[in-house]
């Protein structure tokens, strides 16, 4: 009830269904971090609820997600359907300027920490990220962002791999490109 209330829905029959249906109850199991979207009428009655969460099996965490859909069927009865679907990948581009550290610059550029770690690892043979960074150094990165039905996922840090990166350190340009043999 609290979840629906926070989303602006006031629908006792929907709350009862979510509490009593075995599939729908999975919405409240496990950890947080789910993406939940609702559609409601002007009267506050639930039309549909879609919840996206990590895949249930560990071997699928990086490649799949679970979608729980709750809506009324053609006869007007509530129905909950759970399915495991593949994550999609979107290509994103970001760049930043070092003022204090790579992580501060990546935060400012809205680059996920997992991607900043990959950038540090990629260039660690050429740049000591603790001692050789200079104010004004820059980076650019093209990376994969994982999405569930087009929505960025909050689990697994929502990231795939770095596809290309450039780091300018002390005026010297370093570049890297991911490729598959």
Short mmCIF file of C-alpha atoms in Angstrom, two decimals:
data_model
loop_
_atom_site.label_atom_id
_atom_site.label_comp_id
_atom_site.label_asym_id
_atom_site.label_seq_id
_atom_site.Cartn_x
_atom_site.Cartn_y
_atom_site.Cartn_z
CA UNK A 1 0.00 0.00 0.00
CA UNK A 2 2.81 2.39 0.87
CA UNK A 3 4.52 1.84 -2.49
CA UNK A 4 1.37 2.62 -4.45
CA UNK A 5 0.59 5.59 -2.21
CA UNK A 6 4.06 7.04 -2.85
CA UNK A 7 3.37 6.67 -6.58
CA UNK A 8 0.03 8.51 -6.30
CA UNK A 9 -2.22 5.45 -6.51
CA UNK A 10 -5.15 4.85 -4.13
CA UNK A 11 -6.64 1.50 -5.11
CA UNK A 12 -7.63 -1.01 -2.41
CA UNK A 13 -8.31 -3.85 -4.90
CA UNK A 14 -4.84 -3.43 -6.42
CA UNK A 15 -3.22 -3.44 -2.96
CA UNK A 16 -5.11 -6.61 -2.02
CA UNK A 17 -4.06 -8.28 -5.27
CA UNK A 18 -0.39 -7.34 -4.79
CA UNK A 19 -0.49 -8.83 -1.28
CA UNK A 20 -2.30 -12.05 -2.22
CA UNK A 21 -1.00 -13.09 -5.66
CA UNK A 22 2.16 -15.25 -5.57
CA UNK A 23 3.71 -13.58 -8.65
CA UNK A 24 2.77 -10.05 -7.55
CA UNK A 25 4.21 -10.60 -4.05
CA UNK A 26 7.64 -11.01 -5.62
CA UNK A 27 7.62 -7.24 -6.00
CA UNK A 28 8.32 -7.03 -2.26
CA UNK A 29 10.87 -9.84 -1.98
CA UNK A 30 14.64 -9.46 -1.91
CA UNK A 31 16.64 -6.28 -2.09
CA UNK A 32 15.54 -2.83 -3.18
CA UNK A 33 16.75 -1.19 -6.35
CA UNK A 34 13.80 -2.13 -8.51
CA UNK A 35 12.50 0.20 -11.18
CA UNK A 36 8.75 0.58 -10.65
CA UNK A 37 6.40 2.42 -13.01
CA UNK A 38 2.66 2.79 -12.63
CA UNK A 39 -0.14 4.07 -14.78
CA UNK A 40 -3.20 5.34 -12.93
CA UNK A 41 -6.45 7.00 -13.86
CA UNK A 42 -7.49 10.47 -12.71
CA UNK A 43 -9.43 8.73 -9.92
CA UNK A 44 -6.17 7.24 -8.55
CA UNK A 45 -7.07 3.69 -9.59
CA UNK A 46 -4.21 1.53 -10.82
CA UNK A 47 -4.23 0.72 -14.53
CA UNK A 48 -0.89 -1.07 -14.68
CA UNK A 49 2.32 -1.58 -12.77
CA UNK A 50 5.63 -2.66 -14.25
CA UNK A 51 8.59 -3.53 -12.02
CA UNK A 52 12.04 -4.31 -13.37
CA UNK A 53 14.69 -5.98 -11.21
CA UNK A 54 17.87 -8.06 -11.53
CA UNK A 55 17.53 -11.54 -13.04
CA UNK A 56 16.92 -14.26 -10.45
CA UNK A 57 19.89 -16.45 -11.43
CA UNK A 58 23.45 -15.25 -10.72
CA UNK A 59 24.71 -16.30 -14.15
CA UNK A 60 22.15 -13.95 -15.77
CA UNK A 61 22.80 -10.83 -13.66
CA UNK A 62 24.94 -9.10 -16.30
CA UNK A 63 22.74 -10.05 -19.26
CA UNK A 64 19.08 -10.24 -18.18
CA UNK A 65 16.43 -8.61 -15.99
CA UNK A 66 13.06 -9.65 -14.57
CA UNK A 67 9.93 -7.78 -15.60
CA UNK A 68 6.81 -8.09 -13.43
CA UNK A 69 3.70 -6.70 -15.13
CA UNK A 70 0.44 -6.21 -13.21
CA UNK A 71 -2.74 -5.21 -15.07
CA UNK A 72 -6.34 -6.18 -15.52
CA UNK A 73 -7.15 -8.84 -18.11
CA UNK A 74 -10.02 -8.64 -20.65
CA UNK A 75 -12.50 -9.80 -17.98
CA UNK A 76 -11.37 -7.10 -15.53
CA UNK A 77 -9.50 -9.43 -13.16
CA UNK A 78 -6.00 -8.53 -11.96
CA UNK A 79 -3.19 -10.54 -13.50
CA UNK A 80 0.53 -10.63 -12.71
CA UNK A 81 3.03 -11.91 -15.26
CA UNK A 82 6.72 -12.32 -14.51
CA UNK A 83 9.29 -12.87 -17.25
CA UNK A 84 13.05 -12.79 -17.66
CA UNK A 85 14.19 -10.61 -20.57
CA UNK A 86 17.62 -9.68 -21.99
CA UNK A 87 19.17 -6.36 -21.04
CA UNK A 88 19.79 -4.00 -23.93
CA UNK A 89 22.93 -1.99 -24.44
CA UNK A 90 23.04 1.70 -25.31
CA UNK A 91 26.20 3.46 -26.36
CA UNK A 92 27.01 6.59 -24.36
CA UNK A 93 29.65 9.26 -24.74
CA UNK A 94 31.07 11.37 -21.91
CA UNK A 95 34.05 13.58 -21.24
CA UNK A 96 35.53 15.35 -18.28
CA UNK A 97 38.31 17.54 -17.00
CA UNK A 98 40.45 16.64 -14.02
CA UNK A 99 40.33 19.19 -11.23
CA UNK A 100 41.27 16.93 -8.32
CA UNK A 101 40.87 13.23 -9.24
CA UNK A 102 39.57 10.96 -11.98
CA UNK A 103 36.64 9.89 -9.82
CA UNK A 104 35.62 13.46 -9.00
CA UNK A 105 35.79 14.33 -12.71
CA UNK A 106 33.84 11.21 -13.71
CA UNK A 107 31.18 12.01 -11.09
CA UNK A 108 30.87 15.52 -12.50
CA UNK A 109 30.56 14.07 -16.02
CA UNK A 110 27.93 11.57 -14.77
CA UNK A 111 30.12 8.61 -15.71
CA UNK A 112 29.38 5.50 -13.59
CA UNK A 113 32.10 4.50 -11.15
CA UNK A 114 32.50 1.12 -12.87
CA UNK A 115 33.43 2.93 -16.09
CA UNK A 116 35.87 5.23 -14.23
CA UNK A 117 37.53 2.11 -12.80
CA UNK A 118 37.84 0.67 -16.31
CA UNK A 119 39.39 3.94 -17.56
CA UNK A 120 41.93 3.83 -14.72
CA UNK A 121 42.75 0.19 -15.50
CA UNK A 122 43.02 0.81 -19.25
CA UNK A 123 45.55 3.60 -18.87
CA UNK A 124 47.33 2.30 -15.73
CA UNK A 125 50.31 1.11 -17.79
CA UNK A 126 50.87 4.66 -19.11
CA UNK A 127 49.58 6.93 -16.33
CA UNK A 128 49.90 6.62 -12.56
CA UNK A 129 46.39 7.81 -11.64
CA UNK A 130 47.52 8.66 -8.08
CA UNK A 131 50.69 10.63 -8.83
CA UNK A 132 50.69 11.79 -12.45
CA UNK A 133 47.26 13.38 -12.86
CA UNK A 134 47.37 17.12 -13.43
CA UNK A 135 44.69 19.77 -13.11
CA UNK A 136 43.35 20.30 -16.63
CA UNK A 137 43.97 16.74 -17.88
CA UNK A 138 40.97 15.50 -19.85
CA UNK A 139 39.29 12.25 -20.75
CA UNK A 140 36.66 11.15 -23.23
CA UNK A 141 34.97 7.78 -23.16
CA UNK A 142 32.48 5.78 -25.21
CA UNK A 143 30.88 3.03 -23.12
CA UNK A 144 27.94 0.66 -22.92
CA UNK A 145 25.05 1.47 -20.60
CA UNK A 146 22.71 -1.42 -19.80
CA UNK A 147 18.97 -0.78 -19.97
CA UNK A 148 15.78 -2.68 -19.19
CA UNK A 149 13.04 -1.69 -21.63
CA UNK A 150 15.04 1.46 -22.40
CA UNK A 151 15.41 2.48 -18.73
CA UNK A 152 18.94 2.62 -17.24
CA UNK A 153 19.33 -0.11 -14.63
CA UNK A 154 20.49 0.77 -11.10
CA UNK A 155 21.91 -2.69 -10.36
CA UNK A 156 25.32 -3.94 -11.55
CA UNK A 157 26.09 -0.22 -11.77
CA UNK A 158 24.17 -0.32 -15.06
CA UNK A 159 27.30 -0.52 -17.14
CA UNK A 160 28.95 -2.73 -19.66
CA UNK A 161 32.41 -2.18 -21.04
CA UNK A 162 34.42 0.79 -22.25
CA UNK A 163 34.38 0.75 -26.05
CA UNK A 164 36.87 3.58 -26.64
CA UNK A 165 38.70 6.04 -24.43
CA UNK A 166 41.10 8.92 -24.70
CA UNK A 167 43.08 10.46 -21.86
CA UNK A 168 45.18 13.60 -22.24
CA UNK A 169 47.74 13.70 -19.44
CA UNK A 170 50.24 16.55 -19.30
CA UNK A 171 49.63 17.29 -22.97
CA UNK A 172 50.27 13.69 -24.09
CA UNK A 173 47.30 11.87 -25.65
CA UNK A 174 46.65 8.21 -24.83
CA UNK A 175 43.96 6.29 -26.71
CA UNK A 176 42.41 2.85 -26.38
CA UNK A 177 39.77 0.96 -28.36
CA UNK A 178 38.02 -2.27 -27.37
CA UNK A 179 37.94 -4.92 -30.06
CA UNK A 180 37.05 -8.59 -30.32
CA UNK A 181 39.49 -10.99 -31.98
#
